[in-house]
Coordinates of C-alpha atoms in Angstrom, one line a residue:
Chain M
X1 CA 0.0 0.0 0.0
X2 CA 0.7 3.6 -0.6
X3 CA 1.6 5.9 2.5
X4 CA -1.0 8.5 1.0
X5 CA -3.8 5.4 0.2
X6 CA -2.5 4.2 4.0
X7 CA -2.9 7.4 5.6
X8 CA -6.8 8.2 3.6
X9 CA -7.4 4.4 4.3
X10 CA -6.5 4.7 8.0
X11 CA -8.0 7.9 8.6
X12 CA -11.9 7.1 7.0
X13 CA -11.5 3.5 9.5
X14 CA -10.9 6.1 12.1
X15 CA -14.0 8.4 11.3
X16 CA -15.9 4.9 11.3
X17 CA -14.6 3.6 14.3
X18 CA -15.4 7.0 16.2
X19 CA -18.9 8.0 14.7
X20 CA -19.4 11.5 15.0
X21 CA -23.2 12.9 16.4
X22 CA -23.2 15.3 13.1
X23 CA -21.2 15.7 10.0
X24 CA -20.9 18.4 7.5
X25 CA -19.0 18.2 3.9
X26 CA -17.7 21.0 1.9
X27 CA -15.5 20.3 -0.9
X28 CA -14.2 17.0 -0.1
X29 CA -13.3 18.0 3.4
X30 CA -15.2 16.0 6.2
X31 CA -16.2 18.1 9.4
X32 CA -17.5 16.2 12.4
X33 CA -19.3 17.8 15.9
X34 CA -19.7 15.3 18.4
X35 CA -20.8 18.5 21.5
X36 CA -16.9 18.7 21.7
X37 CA -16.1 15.8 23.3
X38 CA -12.5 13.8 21.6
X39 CA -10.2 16.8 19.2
X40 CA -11.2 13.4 16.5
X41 CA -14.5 13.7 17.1
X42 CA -14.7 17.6 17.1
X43 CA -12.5 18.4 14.1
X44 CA -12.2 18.5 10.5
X45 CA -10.5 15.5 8.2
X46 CA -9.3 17.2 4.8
X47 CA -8.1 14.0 3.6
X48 CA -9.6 15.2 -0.1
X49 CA -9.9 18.3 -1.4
X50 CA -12.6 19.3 -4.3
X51 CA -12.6 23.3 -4.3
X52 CA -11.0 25.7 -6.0
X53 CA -7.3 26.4 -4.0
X54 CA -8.1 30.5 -4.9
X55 CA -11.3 29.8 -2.4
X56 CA -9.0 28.4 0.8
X57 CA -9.1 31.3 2.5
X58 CA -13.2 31.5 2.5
X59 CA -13.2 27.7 2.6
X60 CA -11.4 28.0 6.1
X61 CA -13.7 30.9 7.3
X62 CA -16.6 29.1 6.2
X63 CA -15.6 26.0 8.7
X64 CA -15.3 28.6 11.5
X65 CA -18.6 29.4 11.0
X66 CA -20.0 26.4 11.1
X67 CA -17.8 25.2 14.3
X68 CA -18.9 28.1 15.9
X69 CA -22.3 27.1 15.2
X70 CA -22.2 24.2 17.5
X71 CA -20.3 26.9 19.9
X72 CA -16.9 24.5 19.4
X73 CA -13.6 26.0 18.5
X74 CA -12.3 25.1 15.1
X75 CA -10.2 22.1 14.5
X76 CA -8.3 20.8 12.0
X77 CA -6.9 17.0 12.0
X78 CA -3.6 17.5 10.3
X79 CA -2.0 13.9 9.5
X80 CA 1.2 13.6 6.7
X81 CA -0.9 13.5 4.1
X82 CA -3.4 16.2 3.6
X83 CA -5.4 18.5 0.9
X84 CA -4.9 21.1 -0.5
X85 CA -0.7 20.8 0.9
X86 CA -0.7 24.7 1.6
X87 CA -3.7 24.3 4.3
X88 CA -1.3 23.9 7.4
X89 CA 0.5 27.2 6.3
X90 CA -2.9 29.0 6.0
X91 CA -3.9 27.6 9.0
X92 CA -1.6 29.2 10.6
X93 CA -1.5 32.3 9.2
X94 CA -5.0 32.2 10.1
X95 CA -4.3 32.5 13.7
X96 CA -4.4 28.5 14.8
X97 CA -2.1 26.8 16.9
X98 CA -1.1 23.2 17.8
X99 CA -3.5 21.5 20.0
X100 CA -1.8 18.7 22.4
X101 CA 1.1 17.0 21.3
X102 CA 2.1 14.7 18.1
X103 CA -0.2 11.1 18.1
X104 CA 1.2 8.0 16.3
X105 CA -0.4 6.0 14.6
X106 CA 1.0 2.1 15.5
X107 CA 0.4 -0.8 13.2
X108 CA 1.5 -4.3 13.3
X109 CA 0.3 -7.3 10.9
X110 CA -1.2 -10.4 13.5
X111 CA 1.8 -12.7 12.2
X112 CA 4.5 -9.9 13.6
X113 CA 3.0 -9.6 17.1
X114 CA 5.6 -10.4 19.6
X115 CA 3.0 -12.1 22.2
X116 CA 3.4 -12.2 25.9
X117 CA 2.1 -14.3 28.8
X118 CA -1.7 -13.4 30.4
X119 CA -1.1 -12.7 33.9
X120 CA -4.7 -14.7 34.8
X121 CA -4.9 -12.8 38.4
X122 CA -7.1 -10.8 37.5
X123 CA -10.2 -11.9 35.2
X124 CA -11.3 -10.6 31.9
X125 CA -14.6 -10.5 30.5
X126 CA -15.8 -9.7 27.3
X127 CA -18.8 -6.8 26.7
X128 CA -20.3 -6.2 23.3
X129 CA -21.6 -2.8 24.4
X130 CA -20.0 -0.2 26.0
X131 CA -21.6 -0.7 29.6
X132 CA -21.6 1.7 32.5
X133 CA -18.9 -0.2 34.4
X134 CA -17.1 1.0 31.4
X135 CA -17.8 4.9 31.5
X136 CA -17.7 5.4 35.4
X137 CA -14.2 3.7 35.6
X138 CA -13.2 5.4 32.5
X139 CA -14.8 8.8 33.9
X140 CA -12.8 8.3 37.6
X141 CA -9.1 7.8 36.0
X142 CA -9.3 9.3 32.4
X143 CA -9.1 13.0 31.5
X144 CA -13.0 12.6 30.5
X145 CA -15.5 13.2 33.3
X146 CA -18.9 10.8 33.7
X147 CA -20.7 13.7 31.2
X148 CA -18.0 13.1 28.8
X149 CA -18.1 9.7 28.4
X150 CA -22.2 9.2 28.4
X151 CA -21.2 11.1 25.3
X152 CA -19.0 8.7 24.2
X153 CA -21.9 6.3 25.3
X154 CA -23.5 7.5 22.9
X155 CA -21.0 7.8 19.7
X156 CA -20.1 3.8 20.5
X157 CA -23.8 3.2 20.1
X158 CA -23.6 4.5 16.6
X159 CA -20.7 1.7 15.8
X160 CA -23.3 -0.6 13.8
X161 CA -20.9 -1.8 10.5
X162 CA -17.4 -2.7 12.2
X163 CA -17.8 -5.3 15.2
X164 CA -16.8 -3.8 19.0
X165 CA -15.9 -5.7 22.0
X166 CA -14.8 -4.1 25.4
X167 CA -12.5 -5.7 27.9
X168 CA -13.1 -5.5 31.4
X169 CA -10.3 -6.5 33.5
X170 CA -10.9 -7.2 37.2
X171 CA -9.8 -7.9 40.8
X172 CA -12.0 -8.8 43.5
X173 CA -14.7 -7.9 41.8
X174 CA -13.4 -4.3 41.1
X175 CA -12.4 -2.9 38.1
X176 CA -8.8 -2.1 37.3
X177 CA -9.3 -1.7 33.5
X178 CA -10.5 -1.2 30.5
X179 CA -10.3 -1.7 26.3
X180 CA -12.3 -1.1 23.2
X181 CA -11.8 -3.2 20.0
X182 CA -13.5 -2.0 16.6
X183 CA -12.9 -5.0 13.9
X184 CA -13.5 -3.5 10.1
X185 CA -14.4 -5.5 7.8
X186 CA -11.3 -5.5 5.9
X187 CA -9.5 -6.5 8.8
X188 CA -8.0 -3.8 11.0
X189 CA -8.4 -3.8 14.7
X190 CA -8.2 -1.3 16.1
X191 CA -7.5 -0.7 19.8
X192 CA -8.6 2.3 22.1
X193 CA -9.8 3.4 25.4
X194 CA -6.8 1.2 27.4
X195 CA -6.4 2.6 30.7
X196 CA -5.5 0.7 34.1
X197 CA -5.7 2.2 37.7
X198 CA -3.0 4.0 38.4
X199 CA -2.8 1.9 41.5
X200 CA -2.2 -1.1 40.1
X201 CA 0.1 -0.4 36.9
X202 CA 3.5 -2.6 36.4
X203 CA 1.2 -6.0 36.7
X204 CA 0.7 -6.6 32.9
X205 CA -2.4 -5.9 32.6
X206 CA -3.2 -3.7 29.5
X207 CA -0.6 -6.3 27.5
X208 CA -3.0 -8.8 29.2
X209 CA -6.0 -7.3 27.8
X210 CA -4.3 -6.5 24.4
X211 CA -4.0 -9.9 23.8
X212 CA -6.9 -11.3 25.2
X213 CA -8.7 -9.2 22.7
X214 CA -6.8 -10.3 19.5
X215 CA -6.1 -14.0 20.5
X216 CA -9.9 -14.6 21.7
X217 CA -11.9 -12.4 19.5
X218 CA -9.4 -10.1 17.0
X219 CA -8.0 -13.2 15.1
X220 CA -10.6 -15.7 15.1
X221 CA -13.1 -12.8 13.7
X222 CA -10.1 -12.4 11.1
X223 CA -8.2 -9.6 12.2
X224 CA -5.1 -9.6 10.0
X225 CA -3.8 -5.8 11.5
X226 CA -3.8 -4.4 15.0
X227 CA -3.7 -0.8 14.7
X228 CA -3.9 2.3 17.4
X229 CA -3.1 5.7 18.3
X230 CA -0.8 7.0 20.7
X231 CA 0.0 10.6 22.1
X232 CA 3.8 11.0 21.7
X233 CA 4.2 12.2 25.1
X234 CA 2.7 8.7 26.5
X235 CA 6.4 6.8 26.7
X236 CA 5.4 4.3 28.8
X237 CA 2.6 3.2 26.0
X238 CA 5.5 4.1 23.2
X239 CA 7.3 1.6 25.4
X240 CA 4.7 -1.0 26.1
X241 CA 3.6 -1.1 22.2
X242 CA 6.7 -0.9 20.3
X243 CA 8.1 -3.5 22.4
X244 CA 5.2 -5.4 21.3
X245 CA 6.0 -5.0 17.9
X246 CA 3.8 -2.1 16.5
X247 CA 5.4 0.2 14.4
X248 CA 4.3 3.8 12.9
X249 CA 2.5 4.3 10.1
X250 CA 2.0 8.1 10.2
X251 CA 1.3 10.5 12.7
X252 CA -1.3 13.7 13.1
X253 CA -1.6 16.3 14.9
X254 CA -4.4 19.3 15.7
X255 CA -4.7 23.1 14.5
X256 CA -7.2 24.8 16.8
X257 CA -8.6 28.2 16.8
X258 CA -10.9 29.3 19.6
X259 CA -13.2 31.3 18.1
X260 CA -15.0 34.4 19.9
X261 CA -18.6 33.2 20.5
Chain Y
X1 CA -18.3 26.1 -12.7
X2 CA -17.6 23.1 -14.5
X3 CA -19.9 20.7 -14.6
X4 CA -18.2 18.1 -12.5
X5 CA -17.5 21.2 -10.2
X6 CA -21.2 22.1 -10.0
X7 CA -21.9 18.1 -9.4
X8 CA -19.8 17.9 -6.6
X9 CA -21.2 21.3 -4.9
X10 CA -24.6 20.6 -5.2
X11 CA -24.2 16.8 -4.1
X12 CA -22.4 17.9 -1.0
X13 CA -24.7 21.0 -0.5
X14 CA -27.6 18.0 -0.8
X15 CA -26.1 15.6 1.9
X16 CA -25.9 18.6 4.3
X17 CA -29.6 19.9 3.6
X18 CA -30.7 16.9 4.4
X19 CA -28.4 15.4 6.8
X20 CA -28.3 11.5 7.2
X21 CA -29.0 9.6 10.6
X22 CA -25.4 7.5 10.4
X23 CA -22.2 7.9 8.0
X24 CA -19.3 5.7 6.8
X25 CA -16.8 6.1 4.8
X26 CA -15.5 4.0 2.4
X27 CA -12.4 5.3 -0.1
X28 CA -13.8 8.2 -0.6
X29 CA -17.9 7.0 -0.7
X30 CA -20.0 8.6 1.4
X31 CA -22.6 6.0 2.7
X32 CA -25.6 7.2 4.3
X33 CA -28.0 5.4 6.8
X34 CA -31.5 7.0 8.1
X35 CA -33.6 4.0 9.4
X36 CA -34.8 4.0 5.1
X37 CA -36.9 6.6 5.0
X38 CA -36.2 8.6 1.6
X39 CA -33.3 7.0 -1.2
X40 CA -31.0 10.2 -1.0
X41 CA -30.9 10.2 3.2
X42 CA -30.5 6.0 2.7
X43 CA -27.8 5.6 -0.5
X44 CA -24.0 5.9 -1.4
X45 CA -23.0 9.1 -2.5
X46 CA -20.0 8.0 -4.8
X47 CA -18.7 11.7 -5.6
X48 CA -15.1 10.5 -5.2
X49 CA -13.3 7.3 -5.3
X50 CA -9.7 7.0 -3.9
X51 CA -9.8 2.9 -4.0
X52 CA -8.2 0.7 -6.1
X53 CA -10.4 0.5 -9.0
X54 CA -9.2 -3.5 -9.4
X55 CA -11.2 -3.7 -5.9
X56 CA -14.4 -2.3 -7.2
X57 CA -16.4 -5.4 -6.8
X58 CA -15.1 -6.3 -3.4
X59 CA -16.0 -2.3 -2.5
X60 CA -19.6 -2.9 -3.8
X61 CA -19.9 -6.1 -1.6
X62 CA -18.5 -4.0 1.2
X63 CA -21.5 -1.5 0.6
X64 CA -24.1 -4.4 0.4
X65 CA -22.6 -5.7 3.6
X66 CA -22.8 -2.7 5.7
X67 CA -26.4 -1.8 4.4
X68 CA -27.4 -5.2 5.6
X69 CA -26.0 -4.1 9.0
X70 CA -29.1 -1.3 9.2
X71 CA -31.6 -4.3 7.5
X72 CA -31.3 -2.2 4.9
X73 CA -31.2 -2.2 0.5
X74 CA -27.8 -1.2 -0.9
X75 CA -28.9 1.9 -2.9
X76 CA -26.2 4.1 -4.9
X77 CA -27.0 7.9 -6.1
X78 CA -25.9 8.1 -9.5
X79 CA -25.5 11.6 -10.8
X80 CA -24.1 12.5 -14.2
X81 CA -20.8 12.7 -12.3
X82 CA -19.9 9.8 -10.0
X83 CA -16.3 7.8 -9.5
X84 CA -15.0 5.5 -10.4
X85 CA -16.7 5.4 -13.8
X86 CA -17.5 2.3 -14.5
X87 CA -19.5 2.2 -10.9
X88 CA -22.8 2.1 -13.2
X89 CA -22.0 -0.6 -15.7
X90 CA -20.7 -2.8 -12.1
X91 CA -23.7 -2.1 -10.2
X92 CA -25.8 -3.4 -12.9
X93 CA -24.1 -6.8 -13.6
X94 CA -24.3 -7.1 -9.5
X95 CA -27.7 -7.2 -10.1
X96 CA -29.1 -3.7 -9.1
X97 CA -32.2 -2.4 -10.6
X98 CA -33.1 1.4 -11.1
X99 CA -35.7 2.5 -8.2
X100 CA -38.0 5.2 -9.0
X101 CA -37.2 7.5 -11.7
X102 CA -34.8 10.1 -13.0
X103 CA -34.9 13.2 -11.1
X104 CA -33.7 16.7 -12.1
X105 CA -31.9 19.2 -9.9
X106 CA -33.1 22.5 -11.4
X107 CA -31.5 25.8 -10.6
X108 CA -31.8 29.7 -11.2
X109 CA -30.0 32.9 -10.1
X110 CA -32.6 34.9 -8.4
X111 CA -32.3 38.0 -10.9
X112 CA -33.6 35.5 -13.4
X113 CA -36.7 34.2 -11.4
X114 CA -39.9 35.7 -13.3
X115 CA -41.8 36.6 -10.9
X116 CA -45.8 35.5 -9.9
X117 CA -47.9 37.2 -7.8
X118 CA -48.6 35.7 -4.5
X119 CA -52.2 34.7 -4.1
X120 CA -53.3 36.3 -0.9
X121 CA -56.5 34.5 -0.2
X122 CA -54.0 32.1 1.7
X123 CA -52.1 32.9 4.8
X124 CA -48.3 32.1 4.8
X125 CA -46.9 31.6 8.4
X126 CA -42.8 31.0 8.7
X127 CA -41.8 28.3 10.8
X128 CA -38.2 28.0 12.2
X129 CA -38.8 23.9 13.0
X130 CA -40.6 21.4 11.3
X131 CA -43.3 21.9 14.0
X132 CA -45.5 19.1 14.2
X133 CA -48.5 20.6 11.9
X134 CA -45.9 20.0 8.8
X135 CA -45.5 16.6 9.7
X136 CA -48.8 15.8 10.1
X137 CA -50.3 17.4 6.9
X138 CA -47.3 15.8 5.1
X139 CA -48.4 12.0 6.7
X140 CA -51.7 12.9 4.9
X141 CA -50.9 14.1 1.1
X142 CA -47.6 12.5 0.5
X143 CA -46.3 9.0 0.2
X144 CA -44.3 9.0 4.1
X145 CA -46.7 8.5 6.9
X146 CA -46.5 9.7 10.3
X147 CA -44.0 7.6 11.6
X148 CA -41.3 8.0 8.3
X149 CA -41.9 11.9 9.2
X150 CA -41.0 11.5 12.6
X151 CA -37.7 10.3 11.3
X152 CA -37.7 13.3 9.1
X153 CA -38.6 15.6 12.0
X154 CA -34.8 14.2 13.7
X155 CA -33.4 14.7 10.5
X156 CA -34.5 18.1 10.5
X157 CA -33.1 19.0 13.9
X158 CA -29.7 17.7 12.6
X159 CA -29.7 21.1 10.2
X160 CA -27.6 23.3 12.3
X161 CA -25.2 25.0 10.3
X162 CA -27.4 26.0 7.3
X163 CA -30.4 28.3 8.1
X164 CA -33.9 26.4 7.4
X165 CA -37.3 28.1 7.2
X166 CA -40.7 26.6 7.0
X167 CA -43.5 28.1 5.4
X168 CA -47.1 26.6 6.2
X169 CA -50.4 28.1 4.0
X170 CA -53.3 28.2 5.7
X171 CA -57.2 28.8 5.0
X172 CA -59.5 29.1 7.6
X173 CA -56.9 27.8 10.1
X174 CA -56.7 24.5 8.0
X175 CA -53.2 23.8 6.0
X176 CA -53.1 23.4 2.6
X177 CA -49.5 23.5 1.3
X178 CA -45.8 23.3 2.9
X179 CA -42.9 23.9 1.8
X180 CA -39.3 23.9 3.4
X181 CA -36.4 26.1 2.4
X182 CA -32.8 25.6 3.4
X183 CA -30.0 28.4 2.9
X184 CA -26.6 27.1 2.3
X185 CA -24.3 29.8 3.6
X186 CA -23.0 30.2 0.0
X187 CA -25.9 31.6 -1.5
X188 CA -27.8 28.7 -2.3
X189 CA -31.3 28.3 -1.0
X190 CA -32.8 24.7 -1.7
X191 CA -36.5 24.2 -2.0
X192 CA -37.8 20.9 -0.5
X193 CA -41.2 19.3 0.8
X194 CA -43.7 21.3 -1.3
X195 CA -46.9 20.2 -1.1
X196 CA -50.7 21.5 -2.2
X197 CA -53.8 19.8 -0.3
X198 CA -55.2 17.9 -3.7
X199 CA -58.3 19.4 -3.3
X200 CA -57.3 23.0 -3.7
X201 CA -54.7 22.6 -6.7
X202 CA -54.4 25.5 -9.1
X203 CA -54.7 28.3 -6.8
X204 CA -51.4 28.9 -7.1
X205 CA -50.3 28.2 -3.3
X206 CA -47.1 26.5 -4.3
X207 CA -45.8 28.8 -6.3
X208 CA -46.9 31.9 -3.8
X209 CA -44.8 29.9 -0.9
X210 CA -42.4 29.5 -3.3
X211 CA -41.9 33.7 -3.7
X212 CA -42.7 34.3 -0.3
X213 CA -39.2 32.3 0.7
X214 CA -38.0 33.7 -1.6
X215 CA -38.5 37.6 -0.8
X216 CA -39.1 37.7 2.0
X217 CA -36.3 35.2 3.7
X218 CA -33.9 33.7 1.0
X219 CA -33.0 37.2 -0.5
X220 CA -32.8 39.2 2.5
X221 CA -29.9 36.7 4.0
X222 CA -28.1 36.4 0.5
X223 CA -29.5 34.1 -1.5
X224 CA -28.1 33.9 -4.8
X225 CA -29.3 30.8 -6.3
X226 CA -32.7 28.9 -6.1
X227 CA -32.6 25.3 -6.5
X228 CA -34.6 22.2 -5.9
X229 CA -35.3 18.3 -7.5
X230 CA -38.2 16.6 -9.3
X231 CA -38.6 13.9 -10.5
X232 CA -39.4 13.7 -14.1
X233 CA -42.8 12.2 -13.8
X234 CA -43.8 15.0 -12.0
X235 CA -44.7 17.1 -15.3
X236 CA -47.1 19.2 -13.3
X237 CA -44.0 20.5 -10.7
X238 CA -41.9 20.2 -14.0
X239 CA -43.6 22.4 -15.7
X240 CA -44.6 24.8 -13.1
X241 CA -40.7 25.6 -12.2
X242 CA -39.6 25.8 -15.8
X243 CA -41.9 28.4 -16.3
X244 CA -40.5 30.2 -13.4
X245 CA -36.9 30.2 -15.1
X246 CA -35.3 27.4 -13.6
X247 CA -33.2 24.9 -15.5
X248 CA -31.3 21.6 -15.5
X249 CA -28.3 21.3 -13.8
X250 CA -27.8 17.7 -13.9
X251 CA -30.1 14.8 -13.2
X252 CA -29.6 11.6 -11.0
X253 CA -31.0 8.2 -10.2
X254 CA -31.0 5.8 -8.2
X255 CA -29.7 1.5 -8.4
X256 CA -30.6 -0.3 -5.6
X257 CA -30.3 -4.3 -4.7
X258 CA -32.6 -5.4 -2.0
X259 CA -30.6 -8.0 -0.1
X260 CA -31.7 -11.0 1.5
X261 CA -31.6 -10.6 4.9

């Protein structure tokens, strides 16, 4: 595969895995509002580009206005690849700065997975929804409070063409983590939501769950990539998934502009 | 504007007038899902392909895959512009069928509108929402009953970046015609969901909602271009908005496949 056909590929698996509440198109770009909640969920993918380059400049005030419809600041996803190549330049000059740091985008085919032992004390259970346990233990030791994530609740309810499973893992009948897997259709599984209680780290379990997820539903639902995102400033995940194999396709980043309201 | 150019503009201008329930992408397909009710809020929008053409087929089976998902037909929009080319010819051999018939997306500038005068027997009241009298009179005259324009009614609240006004006619505090007008923040205003009471046709009611939009909302927030779709059989609607200046753009129709399920 091409890096540009990787990166659009990637990216629209992305959009599908993490369905936006509402979408707006204008000129090949994709814009997506989810009430602000995930910069991927909130921000526009300008993976194509149909309109005329003399028009960027409106193009770019046009999806202010339309992000400051839905009272969110403007976003732009800006991965390696983009349209029209000028837009991070006139972003800029537009007033936008970088939002967070660099993410990676990991990949690894199944075969190239360097596996590692379960460490079975703690249990592991398999959801097909994303159930409550889910969004209050996410809400108590993510950045995302319990509002946040019933809107994620909500977005993971509209995952209806790729397959989902969520991994609870547990001790004593408390939970001390979690995992999402979306399965497309063409193969790529792709991981997200992995957090443990900070309590507890050092014990294996998010490699635990990782695997328990590929081996035990991933492969034999005919995963044949494992693919996820990771902020650069995370090194212990750096750590924990390059060590496991994954390497990176291409990265992204975010061009915000809060907008007077 | 070229023609594919046009295409492309009105297509997307389309898909966010009437935005769509669910969304996935697929190389550059837009797919649309809105529980079935109306072919262009329920189809693919192929405006741009960025697949590997020699995977065409296994695309198409991708498409009839995920419309199963929703218990759903596969349906395609195909406008005089779509990609890749030979989409058409593919679909065909697959086995889809044409549903309905060809439909026309007409279009003026408003300096070339010839004027009617409004019949003023008939109230006109504007109407921010689709408030529930529009639904109700629409469940009676037209083909979607009550529960397919409750689905419309959540489509409409999706409309947040483009203005939308509603304009119900009344006599006697009975309504007798609707019509819906949406105004793209480039100048286009789309005319949708015009409809006369049978018994009182040719008292010109459509055509003085039509103006009323027109003057007294569309042009004073900067409309520039009036445009709407019928469907060729409709000779009556046909003929009524030809006479009023507005032409073919391009035309579209729909292939579906009804899957079994």
């Amino acid at each position: 595969m091409l890096k540009i056909e990787e990166i659009k590929k990637l990216q629209e698996i992305l959009m599908n895995s993490w369905p936006a509440h509402h979408y707006y198109f204008l000129n090949g770009w994709i814009m997506r509002f989810t009430e602000g909640v995930t910069s991927r969920a909130n921000s526009v993918f300008p993976l194509n580009y149909t309109g005329n380059p003399n028009n960027l400049e409106r193009d770019i005030t046009f999806v202010e206005k339309a992000y400051q419809a839905y009272n969110l600041p403007a976003i732009f996803t800006i991965p390696d690849y983009f349209e029209p190549d000028n837009l991070d330049v006139k972003l800029i000059e537009h007033g936008y700065q970088q939002l967070g740091c660099i993410t990676h985008t990991m990949i690894v085919p199944v075969q190239k997975l360097r596996n590692e032992i379960i460490n079975d004390e703690f249990s592991y259970d398999f959801y097909s929804e994303r159930v409550n346990k889910i969004s209050s233990f996410l809400s108590k030791f993510s950045k995302r409070d319990l509002q946040a994530q019933n809107v994620l609740d909500r977005l993971a309810s509209r995952i209806i063409i790729p397959q989902k499973r969520y991994i609870i893992a547990e001790y004593e009948n408390k939970v001390v983590g979690t995992l999402m897997g979306v399965l497309d259709s063409h193969g790529f599984l792709y991981i997200a939501d992995v957090l443990v209680d900070p309590d507890i780290r050092q014990q294996k379990i998010a490699t635990s769950m990782f695997f328990k997820i590929i081996n035990e539903w991933g492969i034999p639902n005919r995963a044949q990539r494992i693919w996820l995102q990771i902020e650069i400033e995370n090194m212990e995940a750096m750590n924990l998934y390059t060590k496991l194999g994954l390497e990176k396709a291409y990265s992204y980043y975010y061009l915000e502009k809060h907008l007077v309201i």
